[in-house]
Tab-separated table of C-alpha atoms and ligand atoms in Angstrom:
chain	number	residue	atom	x	y	z
S	1	UNK	CA	-50.886	-28.253	-21.362
S	2	UNK	CA	-47.658	-27.356	-23.153
S	3	UNK	CA	-48.066	-24.846	-25.959
S	4	UNK	CA	-45.642	-23.792	-28.647
S	5	UNK	CA	-45.009	-20.685	-26.587
S	6	UNK	CA	-46.001	-19.068	-23.322
S	7	UNK	CA	-46.093	-15.347	-22.693
S	8	UNK	CA	-43.568	-14.133	-20.140
S	9	UNK	CA	-45.263	-12.358	-17.236
S	10	UNK	CA	-42.923	-10.195	-15.165
S	11	UNK	CA	-43.515	-10.150	-11.377
S	12	UNK	CA	-46.698	-8.120	-10.916
S	13	UNK	CA	-45.026	-5.801	-8.371
S	14	UNK	CA	-42.641	-4.683	-11.094
S	15	UNK	CA	-45.506	-3.859	-13.426
S	16	UNK	CA	-47.391	-2.103	-10.624
S	17	UNK	CA	-44.408	0.146	-9.938
S	18	UNK	CA	-44.484	1.244	-13.574
S	19	UNK	CA	-48.255	1.765	-13.460
S	20	UNK	CA	-47.859	3.996	-10.409
S	21	UNK	CA	-45.594	6.223	-12.481
S	22	UNK	CA	-48.354	6.552	-15.087
S	23	UNK	CA	-50.883	7.508	-12.416
S	24	UNK	CA	-48.483	10.048	-10.958
S	25	UNK	CA	-47.854	11.529	-14.412
S	26	UNK	CA	-51.543	11.421	-15.341
S	27	UNK	CA	-50.342	10.763	-18.882
S	28	UNK	CA	-51.571	7.753	-20.820
S	29	UNK	CA	-50.363	8.036	-24.420
S	30	UNK	CA	-48.802	10.355	-27.040
S	31	UNK	CA	-45.176	9.624	-26.263
S	32	UNK	CA	-45.150	9.802	-22.504
S	33	UNK	CA	-42.259	9.408	-20.104
S	34	UNK	CA	-42.431	5.607	-19.983
S	35	UNK	CA	-42.399	5.183	-23.742
S	36	UNK	CA	-39.422	7.476	-24.099
S	37	UNK	CA	-37.598	5.588	-21.365
S	38	UNK	CA	-38.435	2.277	-23.050
S	39	UNK	CA	-37.051	3.537	-26.359
S	40	UNK	CA	-33.830	4.697	-24.648
S	41	UNK	CA	-33.408	1.369	-22.871
S	42	UNK	CA	-34.105	-0.626	-26.034
S	43	UNK	CA	-31.580	1.477	-27.922
S	44	UNK	CA	-28.936	0.603	-25.342
S	45	UNK	CA	-29.903	-3.042	-25.114
S	46	UNK	CA	-30.033	-3.613	-28.861
S	47	UNK	CA	-27.147	-1.250	-29.668
S	48	UNK	CA	-29.102	0.468	-32.402
S	49	UNK	CA	-28.793	4.098	-33.423
S	50	UNK	CA	-32.543	4.736	-33.430
S	51	UNK	CA	-35.891	3.152	-32.680
S	52	UNK	CA	-39.536	4.166	-32.900
S	53	UNK	CA	-41.747	1.964	-30.765
S	54	UNK	CA	-45.207	1.510	-32.236
S	55	UNK	CA	-48.528	-0.190	-31.554
S	56	UNK	CA	-47.656	-3.492	-33.255
S	57	UNK	CA	-45.331	-5.099	-35.788
S	58	UNK	CA	-47.655	-4.774	-38.786
S	59	UNK	CA	-48.300	-1.024	-38.918
S	60	UNK	CA	-44.579	-0.175	-39.281
S	61	UNK	CA	-44.402	-2.512	-42.316
S	62	UNK	CA	-47.473	-0.821	-43.790
S	63	UNK	CA	-46.080	2.648	-43.149
S	64	UNK	CA	-42.773	1.654	-44.768
S	65	UNK	CA	-44.615	0.202	-47.778
S	66	UNK	CA	-46.799	3.284	-48.040
S	67	UNK	CA	-43.725	5.522	-48.136
S	68	UNK	CA	-41.279	3.308	-50.069
S	69	UNK	CA	-43.409	0.762	-51.926
S	70	UNK	CA	-45.615	3.321	-53.625
S	71	UNK	CA	-48.187	0.851	-54.899
S	72	UNK	CA	-45.585	-1.009	-56.922
S	73	UNK	CA	-44.602	-4.647	-57.053
S	74	UNK	CA	-42.971	-5.829	-53.867
S	75	UNK	CA	-40.630	-8.795	-53.992
S	76	UNK	CA	-41.329	-10.902	-50.929
S	77	UNK	CA	-41.045	-14.265	-49.253
S	78	UNK	CA	-43.864	-16.824	-49.229
S	79	UNK	CA	-42.556	-18.266	-45.955
S	80	UNK	CA	-43.523	-15.892	-43.163
S	81	UNK	CA	-46.464	-14.961	-40.994
S	82	UNK	CA	-49.465	-13.768	-43.025
S	83	UNK	CA	-48.898	-10.161	-41.875
S	84	UNK	CA	-45.968	-9.809	-44.296
S	85	UNK	CA	-48.101	-10.491	-47.372
S	86	UNK	CA	-51.258	-8.880	-45.991
S	87	UNK	CA	-49.407	-5.603	-45.366
S	88	UNK	CA	-48.413	-5.495	-49.045
S	89	UNK	CA	-51.968	-6.030	-50.263
S	90	UNK	CA	-53.452	-3.674	-47.680
S	91	UNK	CA	-51.191	-0.911	-49.028
S	92	UNK	CA	-52.402	-1.587	-52.591
S	93	UNK	CA	-49.064	-2.989	-53.620
S	94	UNK	CA	-48.624	-6.304	-55.459
S	95	UNK	CA	-46.716	-9.125	-53.794
S	96	UNK	CA	-44.304	-10.910	-56.135
S	97	UNK	CA	-43.113	-14.063	-54.433
S	98	UNK	CA	-39.612	-15.454	-54.678
S	99	UNK	CA	-39.010	-18.946	-53.347
S	100	UNK	CA	-36.944	-19.652	-50.223
S	101	UNK	CA	-33.649	-21.321	-49.447
S	102	UNK	CA	-34.320	-24.899	-48.260
S	103	UNK	CA	-31.903	-24.719	-45.286
S	104	UNK	CA	-32.077	-21.094	-44.117
S	105	UNK	CA	-35.805	-20.723	-44.981
S	106	UNK	CA	-35.249	-17.066	-45.911
S	107	UNK	CA	-35.885	-15.651	-49.394
S	108	UNK	CA	-33.587	-17.231	-52.008
S	109	UNK	CA	-31.421	-14.316	-53.093
S	110	UNK	CA	-30.343	-16.112	-56.280
S	111	UNK	CA	-33.932	-15.984	-57.557
S	112	UNK	CA	-34.683	-12.343	-56.791
S	113	UNK	CA	-33.307	-10.688	-59.930
S	114	UNK	CA	-35.441	-12.708	-62.330
S	115	UNK	CA	-38.567	-11.469	-60.505
S	116	UNK	CA	-37.729	-7.772	-60.892
S	117	UNK	CA	-39.782	-5.773	-63.427
S	118	UNK	CA	-40.096	-2.090	-64.228
S	119	UNK	CA	-42.859	-1.922	-61.594
S	120	UNK	CA	-40.756	-3.309	-58.746
S	121	UNK	CA	-40.221	-0.735	-56.011
S	122	UNK	CA	-39.034	-2.682	-52.984
S	123	UNK	CA	-37.995	-5.979	-51.443
S	124	UNK	CA	-39.790	-7.020	-48.247
S	125	UNK	CA	-38.014	-10.027	-46.759
S	126	UNK	CA	-38.408	-11.749	-43.397
S	127	UNK	CA	-35.572	-12.803	-41.106
S	128	UNK	CA	-37.706	-15.827	-40.445
S	129	UNK	CA	-37.290	-17.482	-37.003
S	130	UNK	CA	-34.627	-14.837	-36.337
S	131	UNK	CA	-32.369	-16.224	-39.084
S	132	UNK	CA	-30.882	-13.388	-41.146
S	133	UNK	CA	-31.637	-13.120	-44.859
S	134	UNK	CA	-28.707	-13.044	-47.320
S	135	UNK	CA	-28.194	-9.411	-46.432
S	136	UNK	CA	-25.153	-8.606	-48.617
S	137	UNK	CA	-26.630	-10.161	-51.764
S	138	UNK	CA	-29.989	-8.437	-51.244
S	139	UNK	CA	-28.252	-5.129	-50.655
S	140	UNK	CA	-26.243	-5.522	-53.887
S	141	UNK	CA	-29.397	-6.322	-55.897
S	142	UNK	CA	-31.209	-3.361	-54.349
S	143	UNK	CA	-28.409	-0.972	-55.225
S	144	UNK	CA	-28.128	-2.320	-58.768
S	145	UNK	CA	-31.877	-2.010	-59.454
S	146	UNK	CA	-32.527	1.012	-57.223
S	147	UNK	CA	-34.939	-0.795	-54.965
S	148	UNK	CA	-35.717	-0.179	-51.323
S	149	UNK	CA	-35.231	-2.951	-48.778
S	150	UNK	CA	-37.614	-3.476	-45.884
S	151	UNK	CA	-36.867	-6.269	-43.428
S	152	UNK	CA	-39.682	-7.826	-41.465
S	153	UNK	CA	-37.577	-8.603	-38.410
S	154	UNK	CA	-40.554	-9.517	-36.221
S	155	UNK	CA	-38.694	-12.603	-34.933
S	156	UNK	CA	-35.276	-11.063	-34.654
S	157	UNK	CA	-35.159	-9.223	-31.316
S	158	UNK	CA	-31.552	-9.233	-30.101
S	159	UNK	CA	-30.119	-10.968	-33.183
S	160	UNK	CA	-26.785	-9.650	-34.418
S	161	UNK	CA	-25.229	-10.224	-37.815
S	162	UNK	CA	-21.536	-9.447	-38.366
S	163	UNK	CA	-21.479	-8.030	-34.827
S	164	UNK	CA	-24.153	-5.479	-35.599
S	165	UNK	CA	-27.827	-5.455	-34.646
S	166	UNK	CA	-29.910	-7.074	-37.367
S	167	UNK	CA	-32.203	-4.037	-37.138
S	168	UNK	CA	-29.456	-1.839	-38.588
S	169	UNK	CA	-29.746	-3.469	-42.015
S	170	UNK	CA	-32.040	-2.462	-44.871
S	171	UNK	CA	-33.674	0.905	-45.501
S	172	UNK	CA	-36.216	0.015	-42.842
S	173	UNK	CA	-36.422	-2.811	-40.329
S	174	UNK	CA	-39.431	-3.655	-38.212
S	175	UNK	CA	-40.001	-5.785	-35.128
S	176	UNK	CA	-43.049	-7.130	-33.305
S	177	UNK	CA	-43.471	-6.935	-29.545
S	178	UNK	CA	-46.615	-9.078	-29.547
S	179	UNK	CA	-47.255	-11.230	-26.481
S	180	UNK	CA	-46.081	-14.351	-28.355
S	181	UNK	CA	-42.782	-12.809	-29.406
S	182	UNK	CA	-39.419	-12.998	-27.623
S	183	UNK	CA	-39.650	-9.515	-26.112
S	184	UNK	CA	-43.143	-8.155	-25.679
S	185	UNK	CA	-45.288	-5.236	-24.597
S	186	UNK	CA	-48.554	-7.192	-24.903
S	187	UNK	CA	-49.181	-5.604	-28.274
S	188	UNK	CA	-46.412	-3.530	-29.748
S	189	UNK	CA	-43.658	-3.271	-32.292
S	190	UNK	CA	-40.903	-1.055	-33.569
S	191	UNK	CA	-39.421	0.563	-36.623
S	192	UNK	CA	-35.733	1.153	-37.284
S	193	UNK	CA	-34.376	3.404	-40.025
S	194	UNK	CA	-30.934	4.934	-40.330
S	195	UNK	CA	-31.700	7.568	-42.948
S	196	UNK	CA	-32.670	10.702	-41.054
S	197	UNK	CA	-34.977	12.198	-43.688
S	198	UNK	CA	-36.771	8.915	-44.248
S	199	UNK	CA	-37.000	8.256	-40.518
S	200	UNK	CA	-38.636	11.642	-40.011
S	201	UNK	CA	-41.190	10.851	-42.705
S	202	UNK	CA	-41.938	7.430	-41.198
S	203	UNK	CA	-42.140	8.922	-37.727
S	204	UNK	CA	-44.729	11.559	-38.581
S	205	UNK	CA	-46.683	8.987	-40.571
S	206	UNK	CA	-47.238	6.994	-37.372
S	207	UNK	CA	-48.871	9.988	-35.699
S	208	UNK	CA	-51.495	11.132	-38.227
S	209	UNK	CA	-48.864	13.203	-40.056
S	210	UNK	CA	-48.882	15.849	-37.314
S	211	UNK	CA	-46.339	18.649	-37.347
S	212	UNK	CA	-47.339	20.174	-34.034
S	213	UNK	CA	-51.001	20.616	-33.111
S	214	UNK	CA	-52.008	22.825	-36.053
S	215	UNK	CA	-50.026	21.610	-39.039
S	216	UNK	CA	-49.440	18.437	-41.002
S	217	UNK	CA	-46.376	17.163	-42.818
S	218	UNK	CA	-48.495	14.789	-44.853
S	219	UNK	CA	-50.715	11.749	-44.649
S	220	UNK	CA	-50.475	9.588	-41.556
S	221	UNK	CA	-52.127	6.886	-39.521
S	222	UNK	CA	-52.281	6.038	-35.812
S	223	UNK	CA	-49.352	3.755	-35.001
S	224	UNK	CA	-48.824	4.976	-31.450
S	225	UNK	CA	-48.409	2.812	-28.385
S	226	UNK	CA	-49.722	3.735	-24.942
S	227	UNK	CA	-47.965	4.106	-21.609
S	228	UNK	CA	-49.696	0.937	-20.344
S	229	UNK	CA	-47.870	-1.115	-22.939
S	230	UNK	CA	-44.625	0.786	-22.407
S	231	UNK	CA	-44.989	-0.148	-18.728
S	232	UNK	CA	-45.150	-3.825	-19.715
S	233	UNK	CA	-42.059	-3.385	-21.875
S	234	UNK	CA	-40.141	-1.727	-19.052
S	235	UNK	CA	-41.100	-4.636	-16.769
S	236	UNK	CA	-40.162	-7.367	-19.259
S	237	UNK	CA	-36.918	-5.854	-20.547
S	238	UNK	CA	-34.802	-6.398	-17.395
S	239	UNK	CA	-35.622	-10.133	-17.657
S	240	UNK	CA	-34.450	-10.604	-21.238
S	241	UNK	CA	-31.106	-12.159	-20.342
S	242	UNK	CA	-32.755	-14.854	-18.170
S	243	UNK	CA	-35.436	-15.407	-20.822
S	244	UNK	CA	-32.858	-15.992	-23.551
S	245	UNK	CA	-30.665	-18.165	-21.284
S	246	UNK	CA	-33.629	-20.329	-20.349
S	247	UNK	CA	-34.605	-20.742	-24.002
S	248	UNK	CA	-31.040	-21.597	-24.944
S	249	UNK	CA	-31.166	-24.534	-22.519
S	250	UNK	CA	-34.275	-25.877	-24.245
S	251	UNK	CA	-32.753	-25.387	-27.699
S	252	UNK	CA	-29.527	-27.121	-26.635
S	253	UNK	CA	-31.566	-30.111	-25.462
S	254	UNK	CA	-33.507	-30.308	-28.704
S	255	UNK	CA	-30.330	-29.959	-30.772
S	256	UNK	CA	-28.401	-32.594	-28.849
S	257	UNK	CA	-31.155	-35.153	-28.133
S	258	UNK	CA	-33.474	-35.157	-31.142
S	259	UNK	CA	-32.892	-37.934	-33.649
S	260	UNK	CA	-32.181	-36.105	-36.890
S	261	UNK	CA	-32.287	-39.112	-39.212
S	262	UNK	CA	-35.822	-38.173	-40.286
S	263	UNK	CA	-35.794	-34.523	-39.294
S	264	UNK	CA	-33.981	-31.379	-40.319
S	265	UNK	CA	-33.219	-28.484	-37.997
S	266	UNK	CA	-32.997	-24.857	-39.037
S	267	UNK	CA	-29.557	-23.885	-40.285
S	268	UNK	CA	-28.527	-20.554	-38.804
S	269	UNK	CA	-26.555	-18.337	-41.150
S	270	UNK	CA	-22.842	-17.819	-40.380
S	271	UNK	CA	-21.734	-14.715	-38.435
S	272	UNK	CA	-25.057	-14.617	-36.597
S	273	UNK	CA	-25.748	-14.391	-32.895
S	274	UNK	CA	-29.141	-16.026	-32.804
S	275	UNK	CA	-31.901	-15.341	-30.243
S	276	UNK	CA	-33.482	-18.800	-29.647
S	277	UNK	CA	-36.832	-17.425	-30.766
S	278	UNK	CA	-38.288	-20.560	-32.407
S	279	UNK	CA	-37.358	-24.197	-32.814
S	280	UNK	CA	-38.631	-25.371	-36.214
S	281	UNK	CA	-38.074	-28.938	-37.371
S	282	UNK	CA	-38.764	-30.112	-40.922
S	283	UNK	CA	-40.067	-33.655	-41.366
S	284	UNK	CA	-39.505	-35.785	-44.456
S	285	UNK	CA	-43.215	-35.886	-45.248
S	286	UNK	CA	-46.392	-34.153	-44.113
S	287	UNK	CA	-47.797	-37.546	-43.103
S	288	UNK	CA	-44.923	-37.962	-40.665
S	289	UNK	CA	-45.551	-34.501	-39.282
S	290	UNK	CA	-49.249	-35.179	-38.819
S	291	UNK	CA	-48.503	-38.483	-37.096
S	292	UNK	CA	-46.087	-36.899	-34.623
S	293	UNK	CA	-48.402	-33.937	-34.082
S	294	UNK	CA	-51.264	-36.276	-33.170
S	295	UNK	CA	-49.242	-38.163	-30.564
S	296	UNK	CA	-47.969	-34.879	-29.094
S	297	UNK	CA	-51.539	-33.516	-28.963
S	298	UNK	CA	-52.700	-36.731	-27.247
S	299	UNK	CA	-50.065	-35.951	-24.624
S	300	UNK	CA	-51.373	-32.394	-24.195
S	301	UNK	CA	-48.460	-30.897	-26.146
S	302	UNK	CA	-49.299	-28.386	-28.858
S	303	UNK	CA	-46.560	-27.467	-31.316
S	304	UNK	CA	-47.603	-25.108	-34.133
S	305	UNK	CA	-47.345	-25.456	-37.875
S	306	UNK	CA	-45.350	-22.236	-38.378
S	307	UNK	CA	-45.632	-21.332	-41.193
S	308	UNK	CA	-48.415	-23.111	-42.976
S	309	UNK	CA	-49.705	-22.587	-45.569
S	310	UNK	CA	-47.135	-21.066	-47.886
S	311	UNK	CA	-48.362	-17.500	-48.397
S	312	UNK	CA	-48.468	-17.726	-52.216
S	313	UNK	CA	-51.310	-20.253	-51.840
S	314	UNK	CA	-53.732	-18.312	-49.654
S	315	UNK	CA	-56.965	-17.657	-51.549
S	316	UNK	CA	-56.839	-13.849	-51.843
S	317	UNK	CA	-53.212	-13.845	-53.006
S	318	UNK	CA	-53.003	-15.566	-56.370
S	319	UNK	CA	-49.274	-16.236	-56.286
S	320	UNK	CA	-47.230	-18.412	-58.605
S	321	UNK	CA	-46.083	-21.845	-57.467
S	322	UNK	CA	-43.257	-21.798	-54.946
S	323	UNK	CA	-42.114	-25.427	-54.796
S	324	UNK	CA	-39.575	-25.105	-51.973
S	325	UNK	CA	-41.739	-22.946	-49.734
S	326	UNK	CA	-44.863	-25.052	-50.321
S	327	UNK	CA	-42.971	-28.222	-49.588
S	328	UNK	CA	-41.311	-26.904	-46.419
S	329	UNK	CA	-44.531	-25.268	-45.205
S	330	UNK	CA	-46.294	-28.639	-45.392
S	331	UNK	CA	-43.548	-30.363	-43.349
S	332	UNK	CA	-42.401	-27.813	-40.772
S	333	UNK	CA	-43.460	-27.582	-37.158
S	334	UNK	CA	-42.258	-25.336	-34.340
S	335	UNK	CA	-41.634	-27.170	-31.090
S	336	UNK	CA	-42.542	-25.730	-27.675
S	337	UNK	CA	-39.973	-23.161	-26.618
S	338	UNK	CA	-40.311	-20.634	-23.827
S	339	UNK	CA	-38.752	-19.349	-20.656
S	340	UNK	CA	-39.360	-21.843	-17.863
S	341	UNK	CA	-40.141	-24.884	-20.029
S	342	UNK	CA	-38.678	-27.612	-17.813
S	343	UNK	CA	-36.058	-30.171	-18.774
S	344	UNK	CA	-38.370	-33.126	-18.025
S	345	UNK	CA	-41.014	-31.746	-20.339
S	346	UNK	CA	-38.472	-31.116	-23.091
S	347	UNK	CA	-37.085	-34.641	-22.756
S	348	UNK	CA	-40.632	-36.026	-22.902
S	349	UNK	CA	-41.304	-34.061	-26.118
S	350	UNK	CA	-38.018	-35.302	-27.587
S	351	UNK	CA	-38.814	-38.896	-26.679
S	352	UNK	CA	-42.235	-38.727	-28.339
S	353	UNK	CA	-40.765	-37.231	-31.502
S	354	UNK	CA	-37.880	-39.691	-31.676
S	355	UNK	CA	-40.222	-42.620	-31.166
S	356	UNK	CA	-42.784	-41.494	-33.730
S	357	UNK	CA	-40.864	-39.704	-36.482
S	358	UNK	CA	-39.415	-42.954	-37.814
S	359	UNK	CA	-42.721	-44.802	-38.046
F	401	LIG	C1	-45.886	-11.488	-35.501
F	401	LIG	C2	-45.451	-11.147	-36.879
F	401	LIG	C3	-45.829	-9.963	-37.511
F	401	LIG	C4	-46.889	-9.050	-36.977
F	401	LIG	O1	-46.630	-8.529	-35.750
F	401	LIG	P1	-47.840	-7.985	-34.862
F	401	LIG	O2	-47.144	-7.300	-33.737
F	401	LIG	O3	-48.662	-9.154	-34.425
F	401	LIG	O4	-48.607	-7.030	-35.708
F	401	LIG	C5	-45.289	-9.656	-38.748
F	401	LIG	N1	-44.433	-10.498	-39.351
F	401	LIG	C6	-44.056	-11.655	-38.789
F	401	LIG	C7	-43.080	-12.526	-39.499
F	401	LIG	C8	-44.580	-12.035	-37.545
F	401	LIG	O5	-44.249	-13.215	-37.012
């Protein structure tokens, strides 16, 4: 069976070596030696000025919304994983959707200003599939209207924009280290914030608000990650270059061999070093997509309809119509892409798609 993705498992000896350190330390969570080492190594690898590794990629969004969103209206994208919208609602904020750009699939910056009201407190946008949002335009709007910018950069591990880590942009950026993501700790995630005062506030919020054992800075939640997951991260991290190189080979095959007369590929924004995290293709119609999906499934190949449905249409959301996002969501499919996916398999997938997308 070929799935849309496959979790990278480091050699078990490498994980065992890390586990032995935990047993020697007799220290399982609350910012142990392995977590601190993982944060240092990620800082070097990503060339970021700071990082707080957390228990997943959703809690850091919620903490950022709790601190910056303040129960206001949050301008957001309808084309993302459900966590982006759910985090807004869970924090008692109101999502206000703005449609997406048809080529980049990120929030359409030209439509943001008309959605701003006196209740708007922040913009939460997703660098979807690792493709950067229109960062300069969003920044200018945020400054003009005094809004905070939170980037859901769950897909964007290792992406750079204008020669700088994508995580350095916005008031807060978050990433997911879930098992299905490019870099993973099983479950895990991270928060990036360059403002020292704000970072301090976000940091204590992820540990129950503690200020030492007897005092509290303020309200907090448990966003901590354990040493067991840090151990996984330390075992996966040294393999990232081979993982990305292997994925690039698959992407290069798709890009050069797929027949794009009836398909559209994702357009990566200029000045971006992309990370080969996903390979979405957009069909001309949903019927075409369903036809191709069926033949692939019959061949034991399981692409995923990332992201369907458009988040403004899910029942508990009540969003306005988002014609571009709804249309793309009904026609987009992510093709299998992971470290170790062999050339023969990729060529077989391409052949099936080329043969069936024109029917
Ligand atoms: C995976 C994902 C998340 C959530 O990350 P978890 O680590 O699973 O909590 C948030 N946003 C997007 C866009 C994602 O793809």
